[in-house]
Tab-separated table of C-alpha atoms and ligand atoms in Angstrom:
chain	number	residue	atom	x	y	z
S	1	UNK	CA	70.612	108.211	32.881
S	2	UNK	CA	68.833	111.397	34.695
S	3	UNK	CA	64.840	111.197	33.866
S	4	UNK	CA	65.294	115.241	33.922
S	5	UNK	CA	66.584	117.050	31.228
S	6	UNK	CA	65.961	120.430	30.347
S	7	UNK	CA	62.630	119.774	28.937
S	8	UNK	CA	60.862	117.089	31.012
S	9	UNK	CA	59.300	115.723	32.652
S	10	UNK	CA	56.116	117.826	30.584
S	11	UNK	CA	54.584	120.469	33.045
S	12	UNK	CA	51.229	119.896	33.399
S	13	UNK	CA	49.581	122.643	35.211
S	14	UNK	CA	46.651	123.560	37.580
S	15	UNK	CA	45.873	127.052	36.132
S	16	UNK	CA	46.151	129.548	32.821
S	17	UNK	CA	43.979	132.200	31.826
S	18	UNK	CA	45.228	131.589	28.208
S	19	UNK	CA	41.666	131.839	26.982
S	20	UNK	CA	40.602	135.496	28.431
S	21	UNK	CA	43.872	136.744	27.435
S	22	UNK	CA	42.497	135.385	23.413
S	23	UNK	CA	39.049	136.853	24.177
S	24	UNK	CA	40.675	140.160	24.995
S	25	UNK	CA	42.969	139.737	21.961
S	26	UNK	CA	39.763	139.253	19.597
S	27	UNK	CA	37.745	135.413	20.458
S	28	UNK	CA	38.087	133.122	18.013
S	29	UNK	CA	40.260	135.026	15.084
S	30	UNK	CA	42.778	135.201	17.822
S	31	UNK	CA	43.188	131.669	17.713
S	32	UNK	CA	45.752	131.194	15.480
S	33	UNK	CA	47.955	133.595	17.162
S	34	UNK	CA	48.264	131.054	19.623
S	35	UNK	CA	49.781	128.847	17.317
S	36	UNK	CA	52.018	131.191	15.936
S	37	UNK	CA	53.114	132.874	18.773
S	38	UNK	CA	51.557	135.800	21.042
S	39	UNK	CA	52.243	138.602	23.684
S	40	UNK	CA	51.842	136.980	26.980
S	41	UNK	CA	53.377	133.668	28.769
S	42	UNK	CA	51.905	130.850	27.133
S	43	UNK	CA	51.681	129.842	23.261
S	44	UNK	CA	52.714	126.842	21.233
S	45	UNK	CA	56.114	128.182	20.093
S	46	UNK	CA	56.950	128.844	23.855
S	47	UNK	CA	55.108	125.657	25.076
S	48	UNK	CA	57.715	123.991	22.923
S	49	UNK	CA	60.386	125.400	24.064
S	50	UNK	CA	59.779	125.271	27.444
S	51	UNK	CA	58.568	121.998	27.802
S	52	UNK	CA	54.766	122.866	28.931
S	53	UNK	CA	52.404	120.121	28.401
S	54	UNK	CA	49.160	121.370	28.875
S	55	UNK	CA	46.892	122.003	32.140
S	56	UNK	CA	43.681	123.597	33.113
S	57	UNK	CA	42.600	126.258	30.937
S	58	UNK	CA	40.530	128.573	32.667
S	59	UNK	CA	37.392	130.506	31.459
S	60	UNK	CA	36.672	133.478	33.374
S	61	UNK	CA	34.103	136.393	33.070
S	62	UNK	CA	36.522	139.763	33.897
S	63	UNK	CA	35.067	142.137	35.793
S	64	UNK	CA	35.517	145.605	34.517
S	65	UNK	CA	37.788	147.040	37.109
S	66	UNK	CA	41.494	147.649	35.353
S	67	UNK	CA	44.222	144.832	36.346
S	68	UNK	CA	47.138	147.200	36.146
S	69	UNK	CA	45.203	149.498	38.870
S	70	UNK	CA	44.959	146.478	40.812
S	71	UNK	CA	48.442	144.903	40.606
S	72	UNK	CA	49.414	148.016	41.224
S	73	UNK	CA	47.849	148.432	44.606
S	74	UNK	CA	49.080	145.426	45.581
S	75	UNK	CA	52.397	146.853	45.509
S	76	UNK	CA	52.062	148.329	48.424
S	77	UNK	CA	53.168	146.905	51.760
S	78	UNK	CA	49.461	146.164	52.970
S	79	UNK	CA	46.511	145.903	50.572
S	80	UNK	CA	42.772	144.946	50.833
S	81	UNK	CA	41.257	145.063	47.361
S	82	UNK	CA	37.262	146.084	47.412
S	83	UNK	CA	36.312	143.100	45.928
S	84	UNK	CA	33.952	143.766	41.961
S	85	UNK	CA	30.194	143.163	42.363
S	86	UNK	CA	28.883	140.176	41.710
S	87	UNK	CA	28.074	139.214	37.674
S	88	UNK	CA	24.473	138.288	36.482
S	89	UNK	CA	23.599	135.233	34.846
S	90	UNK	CA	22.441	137.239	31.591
S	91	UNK	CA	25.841	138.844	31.488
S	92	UNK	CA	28.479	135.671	32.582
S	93	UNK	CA	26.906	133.403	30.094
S	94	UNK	CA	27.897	135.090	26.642
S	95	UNK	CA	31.580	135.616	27.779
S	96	UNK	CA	31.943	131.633	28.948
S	97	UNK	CA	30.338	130.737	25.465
S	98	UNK	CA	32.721	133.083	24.002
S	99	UNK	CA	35.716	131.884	25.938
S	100	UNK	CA	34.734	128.052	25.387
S	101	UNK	CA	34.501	128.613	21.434
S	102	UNK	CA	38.245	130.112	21.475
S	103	UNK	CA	39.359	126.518	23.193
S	104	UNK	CA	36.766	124.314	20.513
S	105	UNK	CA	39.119	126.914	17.567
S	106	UNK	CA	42.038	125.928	19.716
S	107	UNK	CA	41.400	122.423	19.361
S	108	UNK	CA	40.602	122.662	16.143
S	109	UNK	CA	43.614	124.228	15.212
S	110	UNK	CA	45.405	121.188	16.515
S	111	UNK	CA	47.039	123.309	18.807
S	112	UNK	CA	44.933	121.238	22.311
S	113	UNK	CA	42.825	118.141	22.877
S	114	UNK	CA	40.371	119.032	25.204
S	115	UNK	CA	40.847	116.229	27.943
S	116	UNK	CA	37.427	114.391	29.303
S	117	UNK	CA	39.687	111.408	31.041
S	118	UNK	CA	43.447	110.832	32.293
S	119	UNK	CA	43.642	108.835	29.408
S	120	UNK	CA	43.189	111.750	27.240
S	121	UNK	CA	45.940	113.490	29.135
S	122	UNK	CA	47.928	110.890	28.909
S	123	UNK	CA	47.463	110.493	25.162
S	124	UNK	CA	47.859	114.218	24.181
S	125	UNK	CA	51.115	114.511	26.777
S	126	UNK	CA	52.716	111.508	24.618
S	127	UNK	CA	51.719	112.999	21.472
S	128	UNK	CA	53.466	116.429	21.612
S	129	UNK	CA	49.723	118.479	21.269
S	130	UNK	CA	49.025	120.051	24.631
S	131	UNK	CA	46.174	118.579	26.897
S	132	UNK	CA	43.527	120.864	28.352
S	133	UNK	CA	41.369	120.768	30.740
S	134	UNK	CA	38.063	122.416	30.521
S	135	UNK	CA	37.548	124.382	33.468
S	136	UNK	CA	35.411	127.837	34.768
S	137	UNK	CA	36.418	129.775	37.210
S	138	UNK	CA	33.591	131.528	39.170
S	139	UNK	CA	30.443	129.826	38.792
S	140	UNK	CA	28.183	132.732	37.622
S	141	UNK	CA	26.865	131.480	34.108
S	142	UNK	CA	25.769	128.772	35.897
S	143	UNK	CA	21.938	128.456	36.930
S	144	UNK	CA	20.773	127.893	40.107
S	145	UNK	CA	18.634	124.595	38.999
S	146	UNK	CA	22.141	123.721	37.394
S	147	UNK	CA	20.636	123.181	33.570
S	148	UNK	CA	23.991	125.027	32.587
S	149	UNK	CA	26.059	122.556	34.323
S	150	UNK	CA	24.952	119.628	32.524
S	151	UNK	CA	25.281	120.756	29.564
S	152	UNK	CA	28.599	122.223	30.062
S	153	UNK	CA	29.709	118.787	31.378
S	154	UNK	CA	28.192	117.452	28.138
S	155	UNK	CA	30.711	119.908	26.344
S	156	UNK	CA	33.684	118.702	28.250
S	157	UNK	CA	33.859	120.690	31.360
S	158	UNK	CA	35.642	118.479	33.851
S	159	UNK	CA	36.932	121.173	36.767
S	160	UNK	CA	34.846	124.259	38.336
S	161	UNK	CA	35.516	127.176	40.933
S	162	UNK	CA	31.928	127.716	42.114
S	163	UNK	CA	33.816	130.923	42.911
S	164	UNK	CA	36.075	133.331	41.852
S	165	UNK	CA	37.306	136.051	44.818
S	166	UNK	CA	33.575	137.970	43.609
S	167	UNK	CA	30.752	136.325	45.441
S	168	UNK	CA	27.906	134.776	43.138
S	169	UNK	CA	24.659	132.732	44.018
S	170	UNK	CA	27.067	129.988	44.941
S	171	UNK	CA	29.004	131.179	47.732
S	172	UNK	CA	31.240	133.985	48.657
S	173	UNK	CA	35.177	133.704	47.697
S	174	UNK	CA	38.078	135.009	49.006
S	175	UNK	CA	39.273	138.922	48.632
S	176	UNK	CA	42.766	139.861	47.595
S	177	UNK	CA	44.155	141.244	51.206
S	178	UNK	CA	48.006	141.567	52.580
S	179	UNK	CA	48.603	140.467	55.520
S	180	UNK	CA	45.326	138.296	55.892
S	181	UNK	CA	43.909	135.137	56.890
S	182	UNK	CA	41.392	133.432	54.591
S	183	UNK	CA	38.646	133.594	57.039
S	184	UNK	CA	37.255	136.623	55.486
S	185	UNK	CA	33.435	136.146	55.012
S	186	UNK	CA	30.478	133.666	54.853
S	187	UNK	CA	31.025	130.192	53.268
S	188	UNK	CA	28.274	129.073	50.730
S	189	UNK	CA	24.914	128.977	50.043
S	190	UNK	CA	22.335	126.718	50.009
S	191	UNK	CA	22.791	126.938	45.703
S	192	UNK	CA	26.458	125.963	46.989
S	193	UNK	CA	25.758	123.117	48.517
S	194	UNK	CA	23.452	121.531	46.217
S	195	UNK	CA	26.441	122.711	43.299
S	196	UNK	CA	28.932	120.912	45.388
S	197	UNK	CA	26.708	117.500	45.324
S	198	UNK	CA	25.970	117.799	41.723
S	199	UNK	CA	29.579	118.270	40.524
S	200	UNK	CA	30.484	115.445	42.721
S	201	UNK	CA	27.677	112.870	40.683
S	202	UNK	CA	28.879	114.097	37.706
S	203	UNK	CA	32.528	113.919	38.741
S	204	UNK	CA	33.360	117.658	38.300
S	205	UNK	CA	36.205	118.259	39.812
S	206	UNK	CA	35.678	121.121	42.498
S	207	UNK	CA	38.735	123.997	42.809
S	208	UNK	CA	38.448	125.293	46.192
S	209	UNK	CA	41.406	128.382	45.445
S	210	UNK	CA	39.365	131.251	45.492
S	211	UNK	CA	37.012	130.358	48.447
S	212	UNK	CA	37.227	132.105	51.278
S	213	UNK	CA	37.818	129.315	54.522
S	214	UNK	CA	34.382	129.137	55.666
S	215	UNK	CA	33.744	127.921	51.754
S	216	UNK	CA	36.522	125.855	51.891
S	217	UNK	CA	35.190	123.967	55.484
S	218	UNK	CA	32.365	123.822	54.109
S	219	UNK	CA	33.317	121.716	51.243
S	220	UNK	CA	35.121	119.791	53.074
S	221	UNK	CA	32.114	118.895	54.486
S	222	UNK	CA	29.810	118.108	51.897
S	223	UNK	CA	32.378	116.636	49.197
S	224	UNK	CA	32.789	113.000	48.938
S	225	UNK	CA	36.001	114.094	46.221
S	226	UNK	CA	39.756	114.715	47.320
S	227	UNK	CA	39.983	118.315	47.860
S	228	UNK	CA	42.172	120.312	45.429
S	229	UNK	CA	43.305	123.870	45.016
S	230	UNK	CA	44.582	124.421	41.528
S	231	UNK	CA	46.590	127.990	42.300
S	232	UNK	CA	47.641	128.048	45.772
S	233	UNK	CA	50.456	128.837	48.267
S	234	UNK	CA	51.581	128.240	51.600
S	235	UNK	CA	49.852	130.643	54.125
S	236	UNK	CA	52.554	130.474	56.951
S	237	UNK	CA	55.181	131.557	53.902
S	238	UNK	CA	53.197	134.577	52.920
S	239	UNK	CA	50.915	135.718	55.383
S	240	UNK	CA	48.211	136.030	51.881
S	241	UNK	CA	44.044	136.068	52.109
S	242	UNK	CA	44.764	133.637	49.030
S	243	UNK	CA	47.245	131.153	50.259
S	244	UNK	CA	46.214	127.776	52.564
S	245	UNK	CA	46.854	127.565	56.281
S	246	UNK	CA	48.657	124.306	57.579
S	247	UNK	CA	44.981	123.279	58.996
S	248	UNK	CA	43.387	123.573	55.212
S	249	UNK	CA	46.301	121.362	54.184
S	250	UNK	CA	45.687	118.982	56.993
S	251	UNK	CA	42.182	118.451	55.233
S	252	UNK	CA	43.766	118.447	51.922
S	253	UNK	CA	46.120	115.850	52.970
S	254	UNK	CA	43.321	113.919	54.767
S	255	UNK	CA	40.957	113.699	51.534
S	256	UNK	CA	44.483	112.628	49.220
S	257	UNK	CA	43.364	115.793	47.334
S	258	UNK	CA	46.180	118.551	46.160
S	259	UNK	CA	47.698	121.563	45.915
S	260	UNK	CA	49.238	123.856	42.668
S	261	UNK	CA	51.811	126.071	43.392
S	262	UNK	CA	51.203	129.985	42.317
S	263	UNK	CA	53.952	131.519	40.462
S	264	UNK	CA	51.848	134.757	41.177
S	265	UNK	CA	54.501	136.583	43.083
S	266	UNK	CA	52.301	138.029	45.666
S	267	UNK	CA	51.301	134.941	46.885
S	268	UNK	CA	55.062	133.435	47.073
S	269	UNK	CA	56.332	136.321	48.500
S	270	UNK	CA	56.936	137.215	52.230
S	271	UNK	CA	56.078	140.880	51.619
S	272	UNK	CA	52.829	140.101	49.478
S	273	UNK	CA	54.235	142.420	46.648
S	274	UNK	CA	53.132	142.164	43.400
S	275	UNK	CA	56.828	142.157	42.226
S	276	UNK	CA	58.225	140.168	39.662
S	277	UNK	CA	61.971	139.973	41.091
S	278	UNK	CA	61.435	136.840	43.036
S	279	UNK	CA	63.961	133.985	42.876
S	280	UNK	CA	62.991	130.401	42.369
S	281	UNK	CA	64.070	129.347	45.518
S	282	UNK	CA	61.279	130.914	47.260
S	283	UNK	CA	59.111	128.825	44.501
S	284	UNK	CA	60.758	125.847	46.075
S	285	UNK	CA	60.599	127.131	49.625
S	286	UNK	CA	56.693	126.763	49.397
S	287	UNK	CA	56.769	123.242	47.908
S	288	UNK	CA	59.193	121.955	50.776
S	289	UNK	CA	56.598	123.656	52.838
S	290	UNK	CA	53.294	122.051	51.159
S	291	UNK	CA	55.186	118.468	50.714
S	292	UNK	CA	56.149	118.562	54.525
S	293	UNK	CA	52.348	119.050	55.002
S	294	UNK	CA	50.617	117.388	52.560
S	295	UNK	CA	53.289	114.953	51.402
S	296	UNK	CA	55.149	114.451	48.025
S	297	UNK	CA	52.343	112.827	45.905
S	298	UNK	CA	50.062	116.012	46.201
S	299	UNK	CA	51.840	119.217	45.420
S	300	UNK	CA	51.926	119.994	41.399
S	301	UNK	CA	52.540	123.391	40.146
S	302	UNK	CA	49.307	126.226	39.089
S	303	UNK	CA	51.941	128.594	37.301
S	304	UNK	CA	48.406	131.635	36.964
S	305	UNK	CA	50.512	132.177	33.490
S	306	UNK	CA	48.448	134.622	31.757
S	307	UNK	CA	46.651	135.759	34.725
S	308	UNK	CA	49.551	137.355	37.300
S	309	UNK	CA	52.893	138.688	37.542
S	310	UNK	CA	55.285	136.020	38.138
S	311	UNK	CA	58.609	135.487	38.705
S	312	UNK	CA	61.117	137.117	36.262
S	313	UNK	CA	63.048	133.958	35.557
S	314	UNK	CA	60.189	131.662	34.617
S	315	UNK	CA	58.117	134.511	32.749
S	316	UNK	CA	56.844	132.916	29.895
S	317	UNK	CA	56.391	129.061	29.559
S	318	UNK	CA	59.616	128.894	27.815
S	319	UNK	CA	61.574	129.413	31.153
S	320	UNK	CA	60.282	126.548	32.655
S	321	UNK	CA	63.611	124.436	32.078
S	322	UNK	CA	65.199	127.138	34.927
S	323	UNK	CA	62.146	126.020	37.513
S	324	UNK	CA	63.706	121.567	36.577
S	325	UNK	CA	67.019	122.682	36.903
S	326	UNK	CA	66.035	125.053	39.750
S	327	UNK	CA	64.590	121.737	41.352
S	328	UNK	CA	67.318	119.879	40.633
S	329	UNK	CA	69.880	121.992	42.439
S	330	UNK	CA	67.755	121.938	45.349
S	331	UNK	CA	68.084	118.299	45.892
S	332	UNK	CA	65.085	116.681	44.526
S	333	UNK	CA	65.133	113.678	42.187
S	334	UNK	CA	64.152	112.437	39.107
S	335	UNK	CA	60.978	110.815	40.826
S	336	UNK	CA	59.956	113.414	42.881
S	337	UNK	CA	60.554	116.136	39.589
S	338	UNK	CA	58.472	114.516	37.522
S	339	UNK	CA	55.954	113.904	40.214
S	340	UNK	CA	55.417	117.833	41.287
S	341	UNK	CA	55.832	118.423	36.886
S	342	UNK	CA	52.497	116.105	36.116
S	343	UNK	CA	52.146	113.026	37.801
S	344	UNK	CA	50.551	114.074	40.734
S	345	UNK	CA	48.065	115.937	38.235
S	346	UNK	CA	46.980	112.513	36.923
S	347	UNK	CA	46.878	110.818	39.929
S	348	UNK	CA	44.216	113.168	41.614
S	349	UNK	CA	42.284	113.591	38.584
S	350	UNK	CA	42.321	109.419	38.239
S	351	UNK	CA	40.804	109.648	41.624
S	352	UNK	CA	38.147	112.517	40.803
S	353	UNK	CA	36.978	111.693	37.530
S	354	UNK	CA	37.757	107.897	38.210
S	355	UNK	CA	39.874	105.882	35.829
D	401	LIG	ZN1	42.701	132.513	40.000
């Protein structure tokens, strides 16, 4: 009997901005729209239907610039976003305490369990309530003596970006540029390095997809963790500032660490567009890519639902039993489904956070 039906194996997933699309819909009282059913790509209802069983849900402080100016620009055939200035302490730290309260409601709710351990995951994927992972992406409401870390990890954060593309005290990430390489800028800072350490004794799992490559190298450095990029795509497929050369997947490879594929249609396209007609064989074009150079047990999927335009056949979490099917008709098997789905999730997070 086929392992792969329409609904599983369970997605698990390396990136949603779920909880800034809530905080823009209201904070907390928008909770329970989540369970009911909202505007966007991801909510119960559709996680249901769709066969989504949790992932890394992001908290991130928006800068004020308008998205719909920016994915607009990068419709164009060559782009360089001017990157927002950087966000003070005093500022970041409100929005990540109001972003973390709408996942605590969410949890609440019944809706998540907040994962601290695979177990966790394991436990809320067999239980039908969807598992999420704390995480932050771009560092800036956290302190350079790192007081806010601790006590973040204390809350159940379990996965940071010490970056978003904006540069903070932490390092400098990477801006949104078509055609680019990733070397764009300086890698991080002293703050960085000792940030880098710290999550690594706590067992914070590090995201490296916004950093720029100097950031990245030097991580590679300094980390005694696999290296993982939650939302990331194959450079030599689209020629994207965002997207990881076959030398950053060498090192990713070397570490066992991991990659998520971005459904964000800029980054899987060979144009860099920021157009949503994209079919899912160029999805599966960059996983043959990233499995012929990291292998088959570290390549998962980092849909960005909630946070970028994606392709029109997998546009809300409900779609996702064309992307199985999709996979299916391309060749791969029942092993190697549920493996890029959410086994190779676990695994690297078993090795990160330890068992
Ligand atoms: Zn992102």
């Amino acid at each position: 009997m086929a392992l792969t039906d329409s609904l599983h194996p369970l997605v698990f997933d390396g990136h949603n901005d779920v909880l800034l699309k809530l905080y823009r819909a209201g904070g907390v009282a928008a909770a329970e729209s989540f369970v009911a059913g909202c505007p966007g790509a991801l909510d119960v209802p559709a996680a249901r239907a769709g066969g989504f069983g949790g992932g890394f849900f992001a908290v991130f402080v928006p800068s004020p610039t308008d998205l719909a100016v920016k994915f607009e620009e990068m419709t164009k055939p060559e782009y360089q976003l001017v990157l927002p200035d950087a966000i003070d302490w005093e500022d970041a730290f409100p929005v990540v305490m109001a972003q973390a309260a709408i996942l605590f409601e969410l949890e609440r709710l019944g809706a998540v369990k907040i994962c601290r351990t695979v177990a966790d995951i394991r436990a809320a994927l067999a239980s039908g309530v969807m598992a999420a992972i704390f995480h932050i992406e771009g560092a800036e409401a956290i302190d350079a003596d790192l007081h806010t870390l601790e006590v973040l990890y204390q809350a159940g954060l379990r996965s940071l970006g010490p970056v978003w593309s904006r540069p903070t005290i932490f390092g400098d990430g990477v801006p949104f540029r078509f055609p680019s390489s990733p070397d764009t800028g300086a890698g991080l800072t002293d703050a960085g390095l000792r940030l880098v350490k710290r999550c690594n004794q706590l067992r914070i799992m590090l995201d490296l997809s916004h950093l720029n490559e100097a950031g990245f190298w030097d991580v590679a450095r300094h980390s005694d963790a696999p290296l993982v990029a939650t939302h990331s795509n194959a450079h030599v497929l689209c020629n994207h500032s965002r997207n990881l050369t076959d030398k950053q997947l060498a090192a990713i490879a070397e570490t066992d660490g991991m990659v998520g594929l971005n459904f964000a249609v800029a980054f899987l396209r060979e144009d860099g567009k920021m157009l949503a007609d994209v079919p899912l064989t160029q999805i599966l074009r960059h996983i043959d890519h990233l499995i012929a150079q990291v292998g088959e047990d570290r390549v998962g999927l980092g849909s960005d639902y909630d946070g970028a335009v994606v392709p029109e056949d997998v546009t809300r979490v409900s779609g996702l039993p064309a992307l199985r099917r999709a996979m299916q008709d391309h060749g791969y098997g029942d092993a190697l489904i549920a493996k890029l789905c959410h086994e190779n999730w676990l695994r690297v997070l078993e090795k990160t956070w330890g068992g």
